[in-house]
Amino acid sequence: MHRPDMRSLTLIANHKLHGSRESLTAYIHALDAACATLSDQLQIMLAVPHVFLSHAMSARAAASRLHITSQDVSQHAHGAYTGEISSAMLAGIGVTHTLVGHSETRSRLALDDGAVARTALQAQASGVTPIVCIGENLGDYDAGNTHSVLSKQVESLREVIAAQHPCLIAYEPRWAIGSGKTPLMQEIAGAHSVIRRAIHNICDGEKLARDSAIPLLYGGSVTPANVHEILALPEVGGALIGSASLEVSSMIAMASAASALLERK
Ligand code: PEP
C-alpha cells in the first residue's frame, strides 16, 4: 500500500546498552556514507548510551544527516539525583532529541504516565524534542484494551502536545519489544488511527492546528523483513528499532527501504 500524503519518514536506531567507542565510530561512518545517497525526506536518528553522546556527535561526517539522540533524560532540572542527566545538559552539548518513557526505562524506574509527561515537558522546556514512547502491555492487548490504554496515554500527554516545542510519539506495544512478535498490520494501523484521533481531540480542544505535525512512529520487533510493510501503513511516520538496528548493514537496509518508499511517492 502507498500513502499519497507521505512527506517524510523518521527511523530511530536504539542501541540500548550496546557498543563501544570504537564500534560506534565504525557504525556512524558506515551509516553516514549510506545516508548521503538516500531520500532527503528521510530523517535518521541514533540513540546511544549517554556516555557516548559527545563522541557520537563528533564522529559524524561534516555534512551528516544523522541526529544523535539520548536514550533518556531526567524529569528534574537539577538537584540531588545522582546518576541522572538533565535536558539542559543535553542541549548544552547540542543534543536535539531524547527518547522519553521507553518501556525498558518505565519498568526500570517504575515511571507512570505522569512522570513520563513531566520528563517530556522538561525536555521541551530546554529545547530538546522528546520522542515519547507509549504502548499497551500483553495483558491489555490480550484483553482487547489496546485502544483505551492508548487514548489514556495520549491524554496524559495533553500539555506536551499543546506545548510550543515539537514532540514525536512512538507506539511501542510493550510485548512486541525485543520479542520478535509484532501486532497484525491492521492492528498497527488501528492503533495509529486511535493515537491520531486522540491527538486531534486535544488539539481541537486547545485550538491548536498542529495535530498532523506530530509524527507517529511504530516500534517493536521491526526488521528488514517487515519494515516496508509497516512504513507503508497509513499514519505510520517512521520506526523505532532496537535489535535490528545494531548491525549497521541491517540499519542501512531498513533506511534504504524507507527511502525507496518515499521516492515512489
Ligand atoms: C526498542 O528498543 O524500542 C525496540 C523497539 O526494540 P526491538 O526493535 O528490539 O523490539
Short mmCIF file of N, CA and C in Angstrom, two decimals, residues 46-199:
data_model
loop_
_atom_site.label_atom_id
_atom_site.label_comp_id
_atom_site.label_asym_id
_atom_site.label_seq_id
_atom_site.Cartn_x
_atom_site.Cartn_y
_atom_site.Cartn_z
N LEU A 46 20.01 8.21 15.91
CA LEU A 46 20.72 7.13 16.57
C LEU A 46 20.76 7.43 18.07
N ALA A 47 20.09 6.57 18.83
CA ALA A 47 20.02 6.77 20.29
C ALA A 47 21.12 5.93 20.94
N VAL A 48 22.06 6.62 21.55
CA VAL A 48 23.24 5.93 22.10
C VAL A 48 23.29 6.11 23.63
N PRO A 49 24.03 5.26 24.32
CA PRO A 49 24.20 5.48 25.77
C PRO A 49 24.79 6.87 26.04
N HIS A 50 24.37 7.45 27.17
CA HIS A 50 24.77 8.83 27.48
C HIS A 50 26.28 9.07 27.36
N VAL A 51 27.04 8.09 27.80
CA VAL A 51 28.49 8.29 27.85
C VAL A 51 29.08 8.47 26.45
N PHE A 52 28.34 8.04 25.42
CA PHE A 52 28.84 8.16 24.05
C PHE A 52 28.25 9.34 23.28
N LEU A 53 27.39 10.13 23.89
CA LEU A 53 26.70 11.18 23.13
C LEU A 53 27.68 12.15 22.45
N SER A 54 28.61 12.67 23.23
CA SER A 54 29.53 13.67 22.65
C SER A 54 30.39 13.02 21.58
N HIS A 55 30.88 11.82 21.87
CA HIS A 55 31.74 11.15 20.89
C HIS A 55 30.96 10.90 19.60
N ALA A 56 29.73 10.41 19.74
CA ALA A 56 28.92 10.10 18.55
C ALA A 56 28.70 11.35 17.72
N MET A 57 28.47 12.48 18.39
CA MET A 57 28.24 13.72 17.63
C MET A 57 29.48 14.13 16.86
N SER A 58 30.65 13.96 17.50
CA SER A 58 31.85 14.40 16.78
C SER A 58 32.32 13.35 15.77
N ALA A 59 31.85 12.12 15.86
CA ALA A 59 32.26 11.09 14.88
C ALA A 59 31.52 11.24 13.55
N ARG A 60 30.46 12.06 13.53
CA ARG A 60 29.69 12.21 12.30
C ARG A 60 30.47 12.97 11.24
N ALA A 61 30.14 12.72 9.98
CA ALA A 61 30.77 13.46 8.87
C ALA A 61 30.33 14.92 8.94
N ALA A 62 31.07 15.78 8.27
CA ALA A 62 30.78 17.22 8.33
C ALA A 62 29.33 17.51 7.89
N ALA A 63 28.89 16.87 6.82
CA ALA A 63 27.53 17.14 6.32
C ALA A 63 26.56 16.03 6.73
N SER A 64 26.79 15.47 7.88
CA SER A 64 25.98 14.32 8.32
C SER A 64 24.51 14.67 8.47
N ARG A 65 23.66 13.71 8.10
CA ARG A 65 22.22 13.89 8.33
C ARG A 65 21.75 13.10 9.53
N LEU A 66 22.68 12.54 10.24
CA LEU A 66 22.36 11.68 11.38
C LEU A 66 22.16 12.52 12.64
N HIS A 67 21.01 12.35 13.29
CA HIS A 67 20.76 13.05 14.55
C HIS A 67 21.13 12.12 15.70
N ILE A 68 22.01 12.56 16.55
CA ILE A 68 22.37 11.74 17.71
C ILE A 68 21.38 12.07 18.82
N THR A 69 20.85 11.02 19.42
CA THR A 69 19.71 11.14 20.33
C THR A 69 20.03 10.48 21.66
N SER A 70 19.51 11.08 22.72
CA SER A 70 19.68 10.48 24.04
C SER A 70 18.64 9.37 24.25
N GLN A 71 18.96 8.41 25.08
CA GLN A 71 18.00 7.31 25.34
C GLN A 71 17.04 7.64 26.48
N ASP A 72 17.39 8.66 27.25
CA ASP A 72 16.51 9.07 28.36
C ASP A 72 17.04 10.38 28.92
N VAL A 73 16.26 11.00 29.78
CA VAL A 73 16.67 12.24 30.42
C VAL A 73 15.90 12.35 31.73
N SER A 74 16.41 13.17 32.62
CA SER A 74 15.73 13.33 33.92
C SER A 74 14.46 14.16 33.79
N GLN A 75 13.51 13.90 34.66
CA GLN A 75 12.32 14.77 34.72
C GLN A 75 12.62 16.02 35.54
N HIS A 76 13.79 16.06 36.17
CA HIS A 76 14.15 17.20 37.03
C HIS A 76 15.14 18.12 36.31
N ALA A 77 15.10 19.39 36.65
CA ALA A 77 16.02 20.35 36.04
C ALA A 77 17.40 20.25 36.70
N HIS A 78 17.42 20.02 37.99
CA HIS A 78 18.68 19.88 38.75
C HIS A 78 18.33 19.38 40.13
N GLY A 79 19.33 19.06 40.91
CA GLY A 79 19.04 18.63 42.29
C GLY A 79 19.81 17.37 42.66
N ALA A 80 19.38 16.77 43.75
CA ALA A 80 20.08 15.60 44.30
C ALA A 80 19.57 14.33 43.63
N TYR A 81 19.96 14.14 42.38
CA TYR A 81 19.51 12.98 41.60
C TYR A 81 20.74 12.30 40.99
N THR A 82 21.50 11.67 41.85
CA THR A 82 22.76 11.06 41.43
C THR A 82 22.53 10.10 40.26
N GLY A 83 23.35 10.24 39.25
CA GLY A 83 23.28 9.32 38.11
C GLY A 83 22.41 9.82 36.97
N GLU A 84 21.62 10.88 37.22
CA GLU A 84 20.74 11.36 36.16
C GLU A 84 21.42 12.47 35.35
N ILE A 85 20.88 12.73 34.18
CA ILE A 85 21.34 13.89 33.41
C ILE A 85 20.13 14.72 33.01
N SER A 86 20.32 16.03 32.94
CA SER A 86 19.17 16.91 32.68
C SER A 86 19.07 17.24 31.19
N SER A 87 17.90 17.70 30.80
CA SER A 87 17.71 18.09 29.40
C SER A 87 18.56 19.32 29.06
N ALA A 88 18.80 20.20 30.03
CA ALA A 88 19.66 21.36 29.75
C ALA A 88 21.09 20.88 29.47
N MET A 89 21.50 19.80 30.15
CA MET A 89 22.84 19.25 29.87
C MET A 89 22.89 18.70 28.45
N LEU A 90 21.82 18.04 28.04
CA LEU A 90 21.78 17.52 26.66
C LEU A 90 21.86 18.68 25.68
N ALA A 91 21.02 19.69 25.91
CA ALA A 91 21.01 20.84 25.00
C ALA A 91 22.38 21.51 24.97
N GLY A 92 23.04 21.52 26.13
CA GLY A 92 24.35 22.18 26.24
C GLY A 92 25.41 21.53 25.37
N ILE A 93 25.26 20.23 25.07
CA ILE A 93 26.25 19.61 24.18
C ILE A 93 25.68 19.43 22.76
N GLY A 94 24.53 20.05 22.51
CA GLY A 94 23.99 20.06 21.15
C GLY A 94 23.08 18.90 20.80
N VAL A 95 22.65 18.12 21.81
CA VAL A 95 21.73 17.01 21.52
C VAL A 95 20.33 17.59 21.34
N THR A 96 19.67 17.22 20.26
CA THR A 96 18.38 17.85 19.92
C THR A 96 17.16 16.99 20.28
N HIS A 97 17.37 15.67 20.47
CA HIS A 97 16.23 14.77 20.71
C HIS A 97 16.56 13.80 21.84
N THR A 98 15.51 13.33 22.51
CA THR A 98 15.70 12.27 23.50
C THR A 98 14.49 11.34 23.52
N LEU A 99 14.75 10.04 23.71
CA LEU A 99 13.65 9.14 23.99
C LEU A 99 13.13 9.47 25.37
N VAL A 100 11.84 9.32 25.57
CA VAL A 100 11.24 9.53 26.89
C VAL A 100 10.22 8.42 27.12
N GLY A 101 10.30 7.76 28.26
CA GLY A 101 9.30 6.75 28.61
C GLY A 101 9.40 5.47 27.79
N HIS A 102 10.61 5.15 27.32
CA HIS A 102 10.78 3.84 26.67
C HIS A 102 10.35 2.77 27.68
N SER A 103 9.76 1.69 27.19
CA SER A 103 9.18 0.72 28.14
C SER A 103 10.24 0.13 29.06
N GLU A 104 11.48 -0.01 28.54
CA GLU A 104 12.54 -0.53 29.43
C GLU A 104 12.85 0.47 30.53
N THR A 105 12.80 1.75 30.21
CA THR A 105 13.05 2.80 31.21
C THR A 105 11.87 2.88 32.19
N ARG A 106 10.65 2.80 31.64
CA ARG A 106 9.46 2.83 32.52
C ARG A 106 9.55 1.71 33.55
N SER A 107 9.92 0.50 33.09
CA SER A 107 9.97 -0.64 34.01
C SER A 107 11.09 -0.46 35.03
N ARG A 108 12.27 -0.07 34.53
CA ARG A 108 13.43 0.01 35.43
C ARG A 108 13.22 1.06 36.52
N LEU A 109 12.63 2.20 36.14
CA LEU A 109 12.49 3.31 37.10
C LEU A 109 11.07 3.41 37.66
N ALA A 110 10.22 2.44 37.33
CA ALA A 110 8.82 2.43 37.78
C ALA A 110 8.15 3.77 37.49
N LEU A 111 8.26 4.23 36.24
CA LEU A 111 7.69 5.52 35.85
C LEU A 111 6.23 5.34 35.45
N ASP A 112 5.37 6.23 35.94
CA ASP A 112 3.98 6.20 35.47
C ASP A 112 3.82 7.24 34.35
N ASP A 113 2.60 7.32 33.80
CA ASP A 113 2.39 8.24 32.68
C ASP A 113 2.65 9.69 33.08
N GLY A 114 2.36 10.03 34.34
CA GLY A 114 2.59 11.40 34.81
C GLY A 114 4.08 11.74 34.78
N ALA A 115 4.90 10.83 35.25
CA ALA A 115 6.35 11.07 35.27
C ALA A 115 6.88 11.19 33.84
N VAL A 116 6.34 10.38 32.94
CA VAL A 116 6.78 10.44 31.54
C VAL A 116 6.41 11.80 30.95
N ALA A 117 5.20 12.27 31.24
CA ALA A 117 4.77 13.58 30.71
C ALA A 117 5.65 14.70 31.30
N ARG A 118 5.96 14.61 32.60
CA ARG A 118 6.80 15.66 33.20
C ARG A 118 8.20 15.66 32.56
N THR A 119 8.70 14.48 32.26
CA THR A 119 10.03 14.39 31.63
C THR A 119 9.99 15.03 30.24
N ALA A 120 8.93 14.72 29.49
CA ALA A 120 8.82 15.29 28.14
C ALA A 120 8.72 16.81 28.20
N LEU A 121 7.94 17.32 29.16
CA LEU A 121 7.80 18.78 29.30
C LEU A 121 9.13 19.42 29.67
N GLN A 122 9.87 18.77 30.55
CA GLN A 122 11.18 19.27 30.97
C GLN A 122 12.11 19.34 29.75
N ALA A 123 12.07 18.30 28.92
CA ALA A 123 12.92 18.30 27.71
C ALA A 123 12.52 19.46 26.81
N GLN A 124 11.22 19.61 26.57
CA GLN A 124 10.75 20.69 25.68
C GLN A 124 11.18 22.05 26.22
N ALA A 125 11.12 22.20 27.55
CA ALA A 125 11.49 23.50 28.15
C ALA A 125 12.95 23.83 27.88
N SER A 126 13.78 22.80 27.67
CA SER A 126 15.20 23.03 27.37
C SER A 126 15.47 23.06 25.87
N GLY A 127 14.42 22.95 25.07
CA GLY A 127 14.62 22.96 23.62
C GLY A 127 15.02 21.61 23.05
N VAL A 128 14.81 20.54 23.82
CA VAL A 128 15.13 19.19 23.35
C VAL A 128 13.80 18.51 22.99
N THR A 129 13.74 17.91 21.82
CA THR A 129 12.49 17.31 21.35
C THR A 129 12.32 15.90 21.92
N PRO A 130 11.24 15.67 22.69
CA PRO A 130 11.03 14.32 23.22
C PRO A 130 10.40 13.40 22.19
N ILE A 131 10.86 12.17 22.18
CA ILE A 131 10.23 11.10 21.39
C ILE A 131 9.57 10.22 22.45
N VAL A 132 8.28 10.44 22.67
CA VAL A 132 7.61 9.81 23.81
C VAL A 132 7.07 8.44 23.41
N CYS A 133 7.45 7.42 24.17
CA CYS A 133 7.02 6.05 23.86
C CYS A 133 5.78 5.70 24.68
N ILE A 134 4.79 5.17 23.99
CA ILE A 134 3.58 4.69 24.66
C ILE A 134 3.27 3.28 24.13
N GLY A 135 2.39 2.58 24.78
CA GLY A 135 2.03 1.25 24.27
C GLY A 135 1.47 0.38 25.38
N GLU A 136 0.63 -0.56 24.97
CA GLU A 136 -0.04 -1.43 25.94
C GLU A 136 0.85 -2.61 26.32
N ASN A 137 0.57 -3.22 27.48
CA ASN A 137 1.28 -4.45 27.84
C ASN A 137 0.50 -5.66 27.30
N LEU A 138 1.07 -6.84 27.48
CA LEU A 138 0.45 -8.03 26.89
C LEU A 138 -0.94 -8.30 27.45
N GLY A 139 -1.11 -8.06 28.77
CA GLY A 139 -2.41 -8.29 29.39
C GLY A 139 -3.48 -7.43 28.75
N ASP A 140 -3.14 -6.15 28.53
CA ASP A 140 -4.11 -5.25 27.89
C ASP A 140 -4.37 -5.63 26.45
N TYR A 141 -3.32 -6.06 25.76
CA TYR A 141 -3.51 -6.49 24.36
C TYR A 141 -4.45 -7.69 24.32
N ASP A 142 -4.17 -8.69 25.17
CA ASP A 142 -4.99 -9.91 25.17
C ASP A 142 -6.44 -9.61 25.56
N ALA A 143 -6.61 -8.62 26.43
CA ALA A 143 -7.97 -8.30 26.89
C ALA A 143 -8.69 -7.36 25.91
N GLY A 144 -8.03 -6.99 24.84
CA GLY A 144 -8.67 -6.10 23.84
C GLY A 144 -8.72 -4.65 24.30
N ASN A 145 -7.81 -4.28 25.21
CA ASN A 145 -7.85 -2.91 25.76
C ASN A 145 -6.86 -1.95 25.11
N THR A 146 -6.23 -2.38 24.03
CA THR A 146 -5.17 -1.54 23.43
C THR A 146 -5.64 -0.11 23.17
N HIS A 147 -6.80 0.03 22.54
CA HIS A 147 -7.22 1.39 22.15
C HIS A 147 -7.51 2.27 23.35
N SER A 148 -8.12 1.69 24.39
CA SER A 148 -8.43 2.55 25.56
C SER A 148 -7.13 2.91 26.30
N VAL A 149 -6.18 1.97 26.35
CA VAL A 149 -4.90 2.30 27.00
C VAL A 149 -4.21 3.42 26.24
N LEU A 150 -4.20 3.32 24.92
CA LEU A 150 -3.51 4.35 24.12
C LEU A 150 -4.18 5.72 24.25
N SER A 151 -5.51 5.72 24.25
CA SER A 151 -6.22 7.01 24.39
C SER A 151 -5.86 7.66 25.72
N LYS A 152 -5.79 6.84 26.77
CA LYS A 152 -5.46 7.37 28.10
C LYS A 152 -4.01 7.89 28.13
N GLN A 153 -3.13 7.14 27.49
CA GLN A 153 -1.73 7.58 27.49
C GLN A 153 -1.56 8.87 26.70
N VAL A 154 -2.27 9.00 25.59
CA VAL A 154 -2.16 10.26 24.83
C VAL A 154 -2.74 11.40 25.66
N GLU A 155 -3.86 11.15 26.34
CA GLU A 155 -4.45 12.20 27.19
C GLU A 155 -3.44 12.66 28.25
N SER A 156 -2.64 11.74 28.77
CA SER A 156 -1.66 12.13 29.79
C SER A 156 -0.58 13.04 29.19
N LEU A 157 -0.52 13.10 27.87
CA LEU A 157 0.49 13.95 27.20
C LEU A 157 -0.11 15.27 26.71
N ARG A 158 -1.30 15.61 27.22
CA ARG A 158 -2.01 16.82 26.75
C ARG A 158 -1.09 18.05 26.73
N GLU A 159 -0.41 18.30 27.85
CA GLU A 159 0.44 19.52 27.92
C GLU A 159 1.63 19.43 26.97
N VAL A 160 2.13 18.21 26.79
CA VAL A 160 3.28 18.01 25.89
C VAL A 160 2.85 18.30 24.45
N ILE A 161 1.67 17.82 24.11
CA ILE A 161 1.14 18.00 22.75
C ILE A 161 0.81 19.48 22.51
N ALA A 162 0.34 20.14 23.56
CA ALA A 162 -0.06 21.55 23.43
C ALA A 162 1.12 22.52 23.57
N ALA A 163 2.29 22.01 23.97
CA ALA A 163 3.44 22.91 24.19
C ALA A 163 3.92 23.51 22.87
N GLN A 164 4.65 24.60 22.96
CA GLN A 164 5.18 25.26 21.76
C GLN A 164 6.21 24.39 21.06
N HIS A 165 7.01 23.67 21.85
CA HIS A 165 8.11 22.88 21.27
C HIS A 165 7.57 21.57 20.69
N PRO A 166 8.13 21.07 19.59
CA PRO A 166 7.60 19.83 18.99
C PRO A 166 7.82 18.58 19.84
N CYS A 167 7.14 17.53 19.47
CA CYS A 167 7.38 16.21 20.07
C CYS A 167 7.07 15.16 19.01
N LEU A 168 7.54 13.95 19.24
CA LEU A 168 7.17 12.80 18.42
C LEU A 168 6.57 11.78 19.37
N ILE A 169 5.71 10.92 18.84
CA ILE A 169 5.15 9.85 19.66
C ILE A 169 5.46 8.52 18.99
N ALA A 170 6.00 7.59 19.78
CA ALA A 170 6.29 6.25 19.25
C ALA A 170 5.34 5.25 19.90
N TYR A 171 4.57 4.57 19.07
CA TYR A 171 3.70 3.50 19.57
C TYR A 171 4.52 2.21 19.61
N GLU A 172 4.79 1.76 20.82
CA GLU A 172 5.57 0.53 21.00
C GLU A 172 4.80 -0.41 21.92
N PRO A 173 4.07 -1.39 21.37
CA PRO A 173 3.42 -2.37 22.24
C PRO A 173 4.51 -3.03 23.10
N ARG A 174 4.32 -3.02 24.40
CA ARG A 174 5.42 -3.47 25.28
C ARG A 174 5.81 -4.91 25.02
N TRP A 175 4.82 -5.71 24.64
CA TRP A 175 5.07 -7.13 24.42
C TRP A 175 5.77 -7.39 23.09
N ALA A 176 5.84 -6.37 22.23
CA ALA A 176 6.48 -6.56 20.92
C ALA A 176 7.96 -6.18 20.96
N ILE A 177 8.38 -5.52 22.05
CA ILE A 177 9.76 -5.03 22.10
C ILE A 177 10.71 -6.20 22.40
N GLY A 178 11.63 -6.42 21.48
CA GLY A 178 12.65 -7.45 21.67
C GLY A 178 12.12 -8.87 21.67
N SER A 179 10.86 -9.07 21.30
CA SER A 179 10.25 -10.40 21.40
C SER A 179 10.19 -11.12 20.05
N GLY A 180 10.44 -10.39 18.97
CA GLY A 180 10.28 -10.99 17.64
C GLY A 180 8.82 -11.07 17.22
N LYS A 181 7.91 -10.55 18.08
CA LYS A 181 6.48 -10.58 17.72
C LYS A 181 6.03 -9.16 17.37
N THR A 182 5.13 -9.06 16.40
CA THR A 182 4.54 -7.75 16.11
C THR A 182 3.02 -7.92 16.05
N PRO A 183 2.30 -6.84 16.26
CA PRO A 183 0.85 -6.91 16.04
C PRO A 183 0.59 -7.16 14.55
N LEU A 184 -0.64 -7.54 14.21
CA LEU A 184 -1.02 -7.63 12.80
C LEU A 184 -0.95 -6.23 12.20
N MET A 185 -0.75 -6.18 10.89
CA MET A 185 -0.63 -4.86 10.24
C MET A 185 -1.88 -4.01 10.49
N GLN A 186 -3.07 -4.67 10.44
CA GLN A 186 -4.28 -3.85 10.66
C GLN A 186 -4.37 -3.37 12.11
N GLU A 187 -3.74 -4.11 13.03
CA GLU A 187 -3.73 -3.65 14.42
C GLU A 187 -2.80 -2.44 14.57
N ILE A 188 -1.66 -2.48 13.89
CA ILE A 188 -0.76 -1.31 13.94
C ILE A 188 -1.47 -0.09 13.35
N ALA A 189 -2.12 -0.30 12.20
CA ALA A 189 -2.84 0.81 11.56
C ALA A 189 -3.94 1.34 12.47
N GLY A 190 -4.69 0.41 13.11
CA GLY A 190 -5.79 0.82 14.00
C GLY A 190 -5.27 1.60 15.20
N ALA A 191 -4.15 1.14 15.77
CA ALA A 191 -3.58 1.83 16.94
C ALA A 191 -3.14 3.25 16.55
N HIS A 192 -2.53 3.37 15.37
CA HIS A 192 -2.09 4.70 14.95
C HIS A 192 -3.28 5.64 14.70
N SER A 193 -4.37 5.09 14.18
CA SER A 193 -5.56 5.95 13.98
C SER A 193 -6.10 6.43 15.32
N VAL A 194 -6.11 5.53 16.29
CA VAL A 194 -6.62 5.91 17.62
C VAL A 194 -5.74 7.01 18.22
N ILE A 195 -4.42 6.84 18.08
CA ILE A 195 -3.50 7.85 18.64
C ILE A 195 -3.70 9.19 17.91
N ARG A 196 -3.82 9.12 16.58
CA ARG A 196 -4.00 10.36 15.81
C ARG A 196 -5.30 11.05 16.21
N ARG A 197 -6.37 10.24 16.40
CA ARG A 197 -7.65 10.84 16.78
C ARG A 197 -7.55 11.50 18.16
N ALA A 198 -6.86 10.84 19.08
CA ALA A 198 -6.72 11.40 20.44
C ALA A 198 -5.91 12.70 20.39
N ILE A 199 -4.89 12.73 19.56
CA ILE A 199 -4.10 13.98 19.42
C ILE A 199 -4.99 15.07 18.82
#
